[in-house]
Amino acid sequence: METKYLTQTELHTAACLLKEGALVGIPTETVYGLGANGLDEAAVRGIFAAKGRPQDNPLILHIPSADWLQRYCRDIPPAAYALAERFWPGPLTMILPRKACVPDVVTAGLDTVGVRCPDHEVCRQIIRLADVPVAAPSGNRSGKPSPTRVEHMREDMDGRVDAIVDGGPCRVGVESTIIDLTCTPPRLLRPGGITLEQLREVLGQVEIDPAVVRGMKAGEKPRAPGMAYRHYAPEAPVTVVSGAPEKTAAYIAQHAGEQDGVLCFDEYIALFPVQDSRRQVKYLGPSGDKGAQAHNIFDALRAFDHTKVTAIWAQCPDERDIGLAVANRLNKAAGFRIIEV
Ligand code: AMP
Ligand code: MG
């Protein structure tokens, strides 16, 4: 199929396409999503086909405001409204019991559904105009780094979807935080733009799902099915080096081969001269600016796929604030191959 590229003045076209059952790449503040009418089973199946996504990995329903929650969820606890009040629109997905109108294909047969209200005016406008919830996972081909620019969507989805809406680069750069409100205490299933510290301010106690911090063992099933899969990975294998930034930079400078890729904090540029080598160096952002690191991480990981590197070494922030999300994406890209120095 030929993919149409839509601008921000063509949101009616995007909304009509969605309503008619088409697949549309849509910008959000986290990453670009691959959207379909979340009540149209056939359209949602198209998402799995276009991404090559395993059928047992459920999708998130995107809504334009919290007052749509009751349409798709039941037994909604007060905590859900407290979180919506504080963090929506924004990068937070809540897992809640679903109503029967949500097709099985969206939830992969689970009796819960993930719901989020994105903080991107273009995205909310499209959903409002379509007047249907938009089921959307990240718009990358399954396993690849998530798309944070329209060019990434073109790389992965050109010819596989009906349209892609250009909403500019994504502000946050990592996917939404996922909080499961169907268990006590609530459980963090995926770290993202809303931090664990912020969630605890509203919810008190929050547990961290083991899949956030370590790889799953054979046969082990995480509560967020997507966390079981290899993810976010460029073609070359990644090794994360974790510890104080000056130590990790020194370790990588000692161990990286002349033709390897290096993903480092901006301050360590001088340790990795590129003039005389075929080394590829990408910058994650200043070591003290984890927001910048989140914004850059997928673009940097993706950029290695346009090079010939056969191994990638990455510095990694500590896990406070949005560092937990950056570290999680890096560790998953590395298949949890982590060297502590
Ligand atoms: P993606 O948007 O590609 O990052 O994928 C959505 C993520 O949300 C996946 O990791 C899913 O496992 C997770 N997710 C969606 N719905 C549910 C649910 N009902 N329960 C647990 N996790 C979910
Ligand atoms: Mg994804």
mmCIF file of C-alpha atoms and ligand atoms in Angstrom:
data_model
loop_
_atom_site.group_PDB
_atom_site.id
_atom_site.type_symbol
_atom_site.label_atom_id
_atom_site.label_comp_id
_atom_site.label_asym_id
_atom_site.label_seq_id
_atom_site.Cartn_x
_atom_site.Cartn_y
_atom_site.Cartn_z
ATOM 1 C CA MET A 1 0.000 0.000 0.000
ATOM 2 C CA GLU A 2 1.043 3.585 -0.477
ATOM 3 C CA THR A 3 1.462 5.465 2.798
ATOM 4 C CA LYS A 4 0.031 9.000 2.872
ATOM 5 C CA TYR A 5 2.036 11.586 4.820
ATOM 6 C CA LEU A 6 -0.285 13.995 6.614
ATOM 7 C CA THR A 7 0.498 17.361 8.178
ATOM 8 C CA GLN A 8 -1.022 18.858 11.288
ATOM 9 C CA THR A 9 -3.615 20.616 9.109
ATOM 10 C CA GLU A 10 -4.997 17.278 7.865
ATOM 11 C CA LEU A 11 -6.280 15.846 11.125
ATOM 12 C CA HIS A 12 -9.799 15.329 9.717
ATOM 13 C CA THR A 13 -8.311 13.012 7.087
ATOM 14 C CA ALA A 14 -6.454 11.080 9.800
ATOM 15 C CA ALA A 15 -9.613 10.806 11.906
ATOM 16 C CA CYS A 16 -11.746 9.609 8.952
ATOM 17 C CA LEU A 17 -9.135 7.007 8.021
ATOM 18 C CA LEU A 18 -9.114 5.681 11.597
ATOM 19 C CA LYS A 19 -12.874 5.547 11.722
ATOM 20 C CA GLU A 20 -12.953 3.591 8.451
ATOM 21 C CA GLY A 21 -10.599 0.934 9.847
ATOM 22 C CA ALA A 22 -7.266 2.192 8.461
ATOM 23 C CA LEU A 23 -3.868 2.121 10.196
ATOM 24 C CA VAL A 24 -2.471 5.551 11.015
ATOM 25 C CA GLY A 25 0.896 6.464 12.544
ATOM 26 C CA ILE A 26 0.238 9.154 15.143
ATOM 27 C CA PRO A 27 2.519 11.416 17.153
ATOM 28 C CA THR A 28 2.299 11.432 20.950
ATOM 29 C CA GLU A 29 4.491 13.120 23.548
ATOM 30 C CA THR A 30 6.175 9.773 24.377
ATOM 31 C CA VAL A 31 6.902 8.026 21.043
ATOM 32 C CA TYR A 32 5.023 7.702 17.740
ATOM 33 C CA GLY A 33 2.192 5.198 17.924
ATOM 34 C CA LEU A 34 0.669 2.913 15.313
ATOM 35 C CA GLY A 35 -3.039 3.582 15.742
ATOM 36 C CA ALA A 36 -6.287 1.883 14.761
ATOM 37 C CA ASN A 37 -9.890 2.144 15.917
ATOM 38 C CA GLY A 38 -9.713 0.269 19.219
ATOM 39 C CA LEU A 39 -13.273 -1.036 18.851
ATOM 40 C CA ASP A 40 -12.681 -2.460 15.356
ATOM 41 C CA GLU A 41 -11.238 -5.951 15.695
ATOM 42 C CA ALA A 42 -10.109 -6.261 12.071
ATOM 43 C CA ALA A 43 -8.359 -2.884 12.160
ATOM 44 C CA VAL A 44 -6.550 -3.802 15.385
ATOM 45 C CA ARG A 45 -5.383 -7.085 13.825
ATOM 46 C CA GLY A 46 -3.729 -4.948 11.165
ATOM 47 C CA ILE A 47 -1.491 -3.376 13.824
ATOM 48 C CA PHE A 48 -0.080 -6.776 14.796
ATOM 49 C CA ALA A 49 0.548 -7.616 11.139
ATOM 50 C CA ALA A 50 2.230 -4.275 10.313
ATOM 51 C CA LYS A 51 4.546 -4.461 13.336
ATOM 52 C CA GLY A 52 5.163 -8.212 13.316
ATOM 53 C CA ARG A 53 3.975 -8.071 16.949
ATOM 54 C CA PRO A 54 3.229 -11.292 18.861
ATOM 55 C CA GLN A 55 -0.553 -11.715 19.390
ATOM 56 C CA ASP A 56 -0.163 -12.127 23.150
ATOM 57 C CA ASN A 57 1.198 -8.593 23.607
ATOM 58 C CA PRO A 58 -1.752 -6.289 24.420
ATOM 59 C CA LEU A 59 -2.208 -2.704 23.186
ATOM 60 C CA ILE A 60 -2.931 0.547 25.007
ATOM 61 C CA LEU A 61 -6.226 2.389 24.374
ATOM 62 C CA HIS A 62 -5.721 6.136 23.902
ATOM 63 C CA ILE A 63 -8.511 8.474 24.989
ATOM 64 C CA PRO A 64 -8.823 12.283 24.819
ATOM 65 C CA SER A 65 -9.889 12.838 28.456
ATOM 66 C CA ALA A 66 -10.473 10.993 31.731
ATOM 67 C CA ASP A 67 -14.256 11.116 31.302
ATOM 68 C CA TRP A 68 -13.941 8.393 28.632
ATOM 69 C CA LEU A 69 -12.563 5.947 31.234
ATOM 70 C CA GLN A 70 -15.994 4.593 32.177
ATOM 71 C CA ARG A 71 -16.741 3.711 28.568
ATOM 72 C CA TYR A 72 -14.062 1.020 28.540
ATOM 73 C CA CYS A 73 -13.245 0.241 32.183
ATOM 74 C CA ARG A 74 -15.226 -1.022 35.190
ATOM 75 C CA ASP A 75 -14.637 -1.001 38.962
ATOM 76 C CA ILE A 76 -12.505 2.113 38.554
ATOM 77 C CA PRO A 77 -10.833 2.871 41.919
ATOM 78 C CA PRO A 78 -10.572 6.453 43.246
ATOM 79 C CA ALA A 79 -6.794 6.163 42.749
ATOM 80 C CA ALA A 80 -7.349 6.131 38.966
ATOM 81 C CA TYR A 81 -9.119 9.478 39.094
ATOM 82 C CA ALA A 82 -6.485 10.879 41.454
ATOM 83 C CA LEU A 83 -3.746 9.863 38.990
ATOM 84 C CA ALA A 84 -5.699 11.233 36.006
ATOM 85 C CA GLU A 85 -6.242 14.522 37.817
ATOM 86 C CA ARG A 86 -2.520 14.877 38.521
ATOM 87 C CA PHE A 87 -0.840 13.358 35.449
ATOM 88 C CA TRP A 88 -3.281 13.399 32.489
ATOM 89 C CA PRO A 89 -2.895 14.350 29.804
ATOM 90 C CA GLY A 90 0.529 12.781 30.139
ATOM 91 C CA PRO A 91 2.825 9.745 29.844
ATOM 92 C CA LEU A 92 0.963 7.444 32.254
ATOM 93 C CA THR A 93 -0.956 4.281 31.310
ATOM 94 C CA MET A 94 -3.289 2.741 33.886
ATOM 95 C CA ILE A 95 -4.214 -0.942 33.870
ATOM 96 C CA LEU A 96 -7.878 -1.345 34.904
ATOM 97 C CA PRO A 97 -10.587 -4.026 34.616
ATOM 98 C CA ARG A 98 -12.061 -3.813 31.121
ATOM 99 C CA LYS A 99 -15.620 -3.649 29.898
ATOM 100 C CA ALA A 100 -16.913 -6.194 27.373
ATOM 101 C CA CYS A 101 -16.985 -3.614 24.538
ATOM 102 C CA VAL A 102 -13.156 -3.740 24.362
ATOM 103 C CA PRO A 103 -12.263 -6.479 21.873
ATOM 104 C CA ASP A 104 -10.085 -9.403 23.016
ATOM 105 C CA VAL A 105 -7.562 -8.603 20.317
ATOM 106 C CA VAL A 106 -6.732 -5.299 22.074
ATOM 107 C CA THR A 107 -6.137 -6.881 25.487
ATOM 108 C CA ALA A 108 -4.686 -10.173 24.216
ATOM 109 C CA GLY A 109 -7.574 -11.858 26.014
ATOM 110 C CA LEU A 110 -6.749 -10.343 29.448
ATOM 111 C CA ASP A 111 -9.673 -9.056 31.516
ATOM 112 C CA THR A 112 -7.799 -5.790 32.040
ATOM 113 C CA VAL A 113 -7.057 -2.956 29.638
ATOM 114 C CA GLY A 114 -4.322 -0.304 29.533
ATOM 115 C CA VAL A 115 -5.678 3.243 29.057
ATOM 116 C CA ARG A 116 -3.886 6.528 28.552
ATOM 117 C CA CYS A 117 -4.629 10.157 27.681
ATOM 118 C CA PRO A 118 -1.668 11.510 25.677
ATOM 119 C CA ASP A 119 -0.262 15.003 26.165
ATOM 120 C CA HIS A 120 -0.097 15.844 22.464
ATOM 121 C CA GLU A 121 -2.717 18.181 21.077
ATOM 122 C CA VAL A 122 -2.536 16.671 17.553
ATOM 123 C CA CYS A 123 -3.095 13.186 18.939
ATOM 124 C CA ARG A 124 -6.012 14.138 21.205
ATOM 125 C CA GLN A 125 -7.587 16.153 18.394
ATOM 126 C CA ILE A 126 -7.466 13.150 16.038
ATOM 127 C CA ILE A 127 -9.057 10.905 18.676
ATOM 128 C CA ARG A 128 -11.790 13.444 19.418
ATOM 129 C CA LEU A 129 -12.556 13.885 15.713
ATOM 130 C CA ALA A 130 -12.627 10.115 15.155
ATOM 131 C CA ASP A 131 -14.774 9.731 18.285
ATOM 132 C CA VAL A 132 -13.326 6.262 18.942
ATOM 133 C CA PRO A 133 -10.585 5.155 21.332
ATOM 134 C CA VAL A 134 -7.335 4.598 19.446
ATOM 135 C CA ALA A 135 -5.515 1.342 20.142
ATOM 136 C CA ALA A 136 -1.827 1.977 19.604
ATOM 137 C CA PRO A 137 1.469 0.361 20.484
ATOM 138 C CA SER A 138 4.736 2.109 19.645
ATOM 139 C CA GLY A 139 5.057 2.449 15.862
ATOM 140 C CA ASN A 140 8.350 0.541 15.438
ATOM 141 C CA ARG A 141 8.717 -2.885 13.825
ATOM 142 C CA SER A 142 8.594 -5.383 16.684
ATOM 143 C CA GLY A 143 11.887 -5.537 18.608
ATOM 144 C CA LYS A 144 13.346 -2.300 17.198
ATOM 145 C CA PRO A 145 13.891 0.959 19.091
ATOM 146 C CA SER A 146 10.662 2.995 19.354
ATOM 147 C CA PRO A 147 10.149 5.828 16.838
ATOM 148 C CA THR A 148 10.525 9.353 18.217
ATOM 149 C CA ARG A 149 10.627 11.222 14.897
ATOM 150 C CA VAL A 150 8.509 10.972 11.781
ATOM 151 C CA GLU A 151 11.585 9.742 9.851
ATOM 152 C CA HIS A 152 11.760 6.715 12.183
ATOM 153 C CA MET A 153 8.128 5.949 11.335
ATOM 154 C CA ARG A 154 8.964 6.179 7.640
ATOM 155 C CA GLU A 155 11.905 3.786 8.122
ATOM 156 C CA ASP A 156 9.775 1.156 9.824
ATOM 157 C CA MET A 157 6.256 1.628 8.449
ATOM 158 C CA ASP A 158 6.412 3.121 4.944
ATOM 159 C CA GLY A 159 4.206 0.957 2.705
ATOM 160 C CA ARG A 160 2.806 -0.962 5.689
ATOM 161 C CA VAL A 161 0.277 1.591 6.988
ATOM 162 C CA ASP A 162 -2.314 3.854 5.368
ATOM 163 C CA ALA A 163 -1.035 7.151 6.737
ATOM 164 C CA ILE A 164 1.485 8.773 9.068
ATOM 165 C CA VAL A 165 0.838 12.130 10.718
ATOM 166 C CA ASP A 166 3.888 14.352 11.206
ATOM 167 C CA GLY A 167 3.723 15.848 14.693
ATOM 168 C CA GLY A 168 7.413 16.729 15.009
ATOM 169 C CA PRO A 169 9.890 15.055 17.359
ATOM 170 C CA CYS A 170 8.396 13.469 20.501
ATOM 171 C CA ARG A 171 8.960 15.537 23.659
ATOM 172 C CA VAL A 172 9.488 12.749 26.224
ATOM 173 C CA GLY A 173 11.155 10.156 24.016
ATOM 174 C CA VAL A 174 10.439 6.982 26.035
ATOM 175 C CA GLU A 175 7.096 5.170 26.265
ATOM 176 C CA SER A 176 4.523 5.818 28.966
ATOM 177 C CA THR A 177 4.858 4.641 32.531
ATOM 178 C CA ILE A 178 2.498 1.674 33.104
ATOM 179 C CA ILE A 179 0.866 1.320 36.538
ATOM 180 C CA ASP A 180 -1.320 -1.676 37.347
ATOM 181 C CA LEU A 181 -4.222 -0.579 39.569
ATOM 182 C CA THR A 182 -5.825 -4.042 39.681
ATOM 183 C CA CYS A 183 -3.496 -5.268 42.439
ATOM 184 C CA THR A 184 -2.669 -4.074 45.969
ATOM 185 C CA PRO A 185 -0.374 -2.264 46.301
ATOM 186 C CA PRO A 186 -0.389 -0.831 42.770
ATOM 187 C CA ARG A 187 2.481 -2.128 40.712
ATOM 188 C CA LEU A 188 4.825 -0.353 38.301
ATOM 189 C CA LEU A 189 4.953 -2.536 35.174
ATOM 190 C CA ARG A 190 7.048 -0.220 33.001
ATOM 191 C CA PRO A 191 8.931 2.956 33.986
ATOM 192 C CA GLY A 192 8.433 6.009 31.765
ATOM 193 C CA GLY A 193 7.850 9.745 31.719
ATOM 194 C CA ILE A 194 5.930 9.792 35.017
ATOM 195 C CA THR A 195 8.421 8.677 37.635
ATOM 196 C CA LEU A 196 8.087 6.174 40.471
ATOM 197 C CA GLU A 197 8.695 9.052 42.898
ATOM 198 C CA GLN A 198 5.744 10.993 41.399
ATOM 199 C CA LEU A 199 3.475 7.929 41.558
ATOM 200 C CA ARG A 200 4.331 7.375 45.222
ATOM 201 C CA GLU A 201 3.350 10.974 46.008
ATOM 202 C CA VAL A 202 -0.205 10.120 44.894
ATOM 203 C CA LEU A 203 -0.484 6.396 45.692
ATOM 204 C CA GLY A 204 1.756 5.925 48.712
ATOM 205 C CA GLN A 205 3.155 2.436 48.342
ATOM 206 C CA VAL A 206 3.990 1.240 44.792
ATOM 207 C CA GLU A 207 5.654 -2.096 44.031
ATOM 208 C CA ILE A 208 8.109 -2.501 41.166
ATOM 209 C CA ASP A 209 7.451 -5.448 38.877
ATOM 210 C CA PRO A 210 10.552 -7.668 38.613
ATOM 211 C CA ALA A 211 10.496 -7.339 34.800
ATOM 212 C CA VAL A 212 11.460 -3.660 35.181
ATOM 213 C CA VAL A 213 14.859 -4.445 36.646
ATOM 214 C CA ARG A 214 15.877 -7.866 35.362
ATOM 215 C CA GLY A 215 15.390 -10.210 32.420
ATOM 216 C CA MET A 216 12.643 -12.827 32.636
ATOM 217 C CA LYS A 217 13.706 -16.445 33.189
ATOM 218 C CA ALA A 218 12.503 -19.171 30.825
ATOM 219 C CA GLY A 219 8.782 -19.767 31.415
ATOM 220 C CA GLU A 220 8.410 -16.717 33.691
ATOM 221 C CA LYS A 221 5.458 -14.482 32.714
ATOM 222 C CA PRO A 222 5.580 -10.764 33.515
ATOM 223 C CA ARG A 223 2.300 -8.906 34.278
ATOM 224 C CA ALA A 224 2.938 -6.663 31.245
ATOM 225 C CA PRO A 225 3.269 -9.311 28.527
ATOM 226 C CA GLY A 226 5.416 -6.989 26.384
ATOM 227 C CA MET A 227 8.196 -6.993 28.984
ATOM 228 C CA ALA A 228 8.954 -10.633 28.114
ATOM 229 C CA TYR A 229 10.179 -9.765 24.652
ATOM 230 C CA ARG A 230 13.537 -8.610 23.313
ATOM 231 C CA HIS A 231 13.014 -4.926 22.780
ATOM 232 C CA TYR A 232 14.416 -1.602 21.722
ATOM 233 C CA ALA A 233 17.454 -3.290 20.241
ATOM 234 C CA PRO A 234 19.648 -2.023 17.424
ATOM 235 C CA GLU A 235 21.158 -4.700 15.190
ATOM 236 C CA ALA A 236 24.550 -4.793 16.935
ATOM 237 C CA PRO A 237 24.593 -6.297 20.455
ATOM 238 C CA VAL A 238 24.661 -3.701 23.256
ATOM 239 C CA THR A 239 26.659 -3.880 26.495
ATOM 240 C CA VAL A 240 25.614 -1.491 29.266
ATOM 241 C CA VAL A 241 28.343 -0.282 31.608
ATOM 242 C CA SER A 242 26.857 0.898 34.863
ATOM 243 C CA GLY A 243 28.414 2.910 37.714
ATOM 244 C CA ALA A 244 29.809 6.409 38.299
ATOM 245 C CA PRO A 245 29.973 8.219 34.915
ATOM 246 C CA GLU A 246 33.732 8.918 35.014
ATOM 247 C CA LYS A 247 34.410 5.228 35.740
ATOM 248 C CA THR A 248 32.061 3.885 33.081
ATOM 249 C CA ALA A 249 33.495 6.269 30.478
ATOM 250 C CA ALA A 250 37.025 5.146 31.337
ATOM 251 C CA TYR A 251 35.997 1.472 31.182
ATOM 252 C CA ILE A 252 34.435 1.894 27.751
ATOM 253 C CA ALA A 253 37.437 3.882 26.476
ATOM 254 C CA GLN A 254 39.647 0.945 27.514
ATOM 255 C CA HIS A 255 37.470 -1.857 26.162
ATOM 256 C CA ALA A 256 35.700 -0.556 23.031
ATOM 257 C CA GLY A 257 37.231 -1.746 19.789
ATOM 258 C CA GLU A 258 38.238 0.637 17.003
ATOM 259 C CA GLN A 259 35.112 -0.207 15.016
ATOM 260 C CA ASP A 260 32.617 -0.421 17.856
ATOM 261 C CA GLY A 261 29.757 1.946 18.641
ATOM 262 C CA VAL A 262 29.818 4.049 21.798
ATOM 263 C CA LEU A 263 26.816 5.713 23.434
ATOM 264 C CA CYS A 264 28.186 8.160 25.982
ATOM 265 C CA PHE A 265 27.231 11.176 28.062
ATOM 266 C CA ASP A 266 28.113 14.503 26.417
ATOM 267 C CA GLU A 267 30.903 15.295 28.904
ATOM 268 C CA TYR A 268 33.019 12.360 27.712
ATOM 269 C CA ILE A 269 33.206 13.287 24.031
ATOM 270 C CA ALA A 270 36.968 13.920 24.338
ATOM 271 C CA LEU A 271 37.605 10.323 25.479
ATOM 272 C CA PHE A 272 36.266 8.968 22.197
ATOM 273 C CA PRO A 273 38.017 10.714 19.315
ATOM 274 C CA VAL A 274 36.509 9.623 16.021
ATOM 275 C CA GLN A 275 38.787 11.287 13.460
ATOM 276 C CA ASP A 276 41.216 8.409 13.015
ATOM 277 C CA SER A 277 38.960 5.471 13.649
ATOM 278 C CA ARG A 278 35.827 3.868 12.340
ATOM 279 C CA ARG A 279 34.317 4.086 15.769
ATOM 280 C CA GLN A 280 30.780 5.491 15.851
ATOM 281 C CA VAL A 281 30.024 7.718 18.831
ATOM 282 C CA LYS A 282 26.511 8.905 19.710
ATOM 283 C CA TYR A 283 25.608 11.166 22.594
ATOM 284 C CA LEU A 284 22.981 10.370 25.194
ATOM 285 C CA GLY A 285 22.901 13.920 26.638
ATOM 286 C CA PRO A 286 24.567 15.512 29.675
ATOM 287 C CA SER A 287 25.060 13.007 32.543
ATOM 288 C CA GLY A 288 23.035 15.293 34.824
ATOM 289 C CA ASP A 289 20.084 15.746 32.446
ATOM 290 C CA LYS A 290 18.092 12.504 32.422
ATOM 291 C CA GLY A 291 15.210 14.197 30.593
ATOM 292 C CA ALA A 292 17.562 14.883 27.680
ATOM 293 C CA GLN A 293 18.780 11.266 27.834
ATOM 294 C CA ALA A 294 15.192 9.978 27.597
ATOM 295 C CA HIS A 295 14.584 12.318 24.676
ATOM 296 C CA ASN A 296 17.693 11.090 22.795
ATOM 297 C CA ILE A 297 17.947 7.408 23.620
ATOM 298 C CA PHE A 298 15.915 5.801 20.824
ATOM 299 C CA ASP A 299 17.203 8.175 18.162
ATOM 300 C CA ALA A 300 20.765 7.298 19.203
ATOM 301 C CA LEU A 301 20.146 3.521 19.327
ATOM 302 C CA ARG A 302 18.465 3.659 15.928
ATOM 303 C CA ALA A 303 21.314 5.698 14.416
ATOM 304 C CA PHE A 304 23.714 2.747 14.961
ATOM 305 C CA ASP A 305 21.659 0.724 12.483
ATOM 306 C CA HIS A 306 22.838 3.098 9.743
ATOM 307 C CA THR A 307 26.468 2.236 10.562
ATOM 308 C CA LYS A 308 28.588 -0.902 10.325
ATOM 309 C CA VAL A 309 29.332 -1.300 14.032
ATOM 310 C CA THR A 310 29.224 -4.873 15.312
ATOM 311 C CA ALA A 311 29.128 -4.050 19.040
ATOM 312 C CA ILE A 312 27.802 -1.108 21.054
ATOM 313 C CA TRP A 313 28.931 0.089 24.512
ATOM 314 C CA ALA A 314 26.591 2.319 26.493
ATOM 315 C CA GLN A 315 26.885 4.493 29.603
ATOM 316 C CA CYS A 316 23.777 4.420 31.750
ATOM 317 C CA PRO A 317 22.286 6.890 34.283
ATOM 318 C CA ASP A 318 21.391 5.976 37.868
ATOM 319 C CA GLU A 319 17.804 4.887 38.448
ATOM 320 C CA ARG A 320 16.428 7.950 40.196
ATOM 321 C CA ASP A 321 13.596 9.837 38.504
ATOM 322 C CA ILE A 322 13.343 9.268 34.745
ATOM 323 C CA GLY A 323 16.746 7.527 34.973
ATOM 324 C CA LEU A 324 14.782 4.345 35.838
ATOM 325 C CA ALA A 325 13.105 4.500 32.409
ATOM 326 C CA VAL A 326 16.329 5.300 30.531
ATOM 327 C CA ALA A 327 18.196 2.496 32.338
ATOM 328 C CA ASN A 328 15.317 0.068 31.688
ATOM 329 C CA ARG A 329 15.332 0.779 27.921
ATOM 330 C CA LEU A 330 19.133 0.504 27.740
ATOM 331 C CA ASN A 331 19.212 -2.688 29.812
ATOM 332 C CA LYS A 332 16.491 -4.230 27.671
ATOM 333 C CA ALA A 333 18.279 -3.170 24.473
ATOM 334 C CA ALA A 334 21.289 -4.997 25.948
ATOM 335 C CA GLY A 335 19.258 -8.080 26.890
ATOM 336 C CA PHE A 336 20.401 -7.237 30.471
ATOM 337 C CA ARG A 337 24.075 -7.674 29.540
ATOM 338 C CA ILE A 338 25.333 -5.224 32.184
ATOM 339 C CA ILE A 339 28.872 -4.672 33.468
ATOM 340 C CA GLU A 340 29.086 -2.954 36.888
ATOM 341 C CA VAL A 341 32.268 -0.930 37.410
HETATM 342 P P1 AMP B 1 3.909 -0.562 23.450
HETATM 343 O O1 AMP B 1 2.940 0.543 23.304
HETATM 344 O O2 AMP B 1 4.443 -1.125 22.191
HETATM 345 O O3 AMP B 1 5.007 -0.154 24.353
HETATM 346 O O4 AMP B 1 3.123 -1.738 24.144
HETATM 347 C C1 AMP B 1 2.194 -1.561 25.152
HETATM 348 C C2 AMP B 1 2.671 -2.146 26.442
HETATM 349 O O5 AMP B 1 1.590 -2.121 27.384
HETATM 350 C C3 AMP B 1 3.095 -3.604 26.328
HETATM 351 O O6 AMP B 1 4.336 -3.774 26.996
HETATM 352 C C4 AMP B 1 2.015 -4.371 27.029
HETATM 353 O O7 AMP B 1 2.497 -5.528 27.622
HETATM 354 C C5 AMP B 1 1.472 -3.362 28.047
HETATM 355 N N1 AMP B 1 0.057 -3.586 28.323
HETATM 356 C C6 AMP B 1 -0.983 -3.242 27.549
HETATM 357 N N2 AMP B 1 -2.156 -3.673 28.086
HETATM 358 C C7 AMP B 1 -1.846 -4.311 29.223
HETATM 359 C C8 AMP B 1 -2.612 -4.996 30.227
HETATM 360 N N3 AMP B 1 -3.924 -5.101 30.139
HETATM 361 N N4 AMP B 1 -1.936 -5.544 31.274
HETATM 362 C C9 AMP B 1 -0.595 -5.423 31.371
HETATM 363 N N5 AMP B 1 0.184 -4.800 30.455
HETATM 364 C C10 AMP B 1 -0.424 -4.258 29.395
HETATM 365 MG MG MG B 2 6.655 -0.908 21.950
#
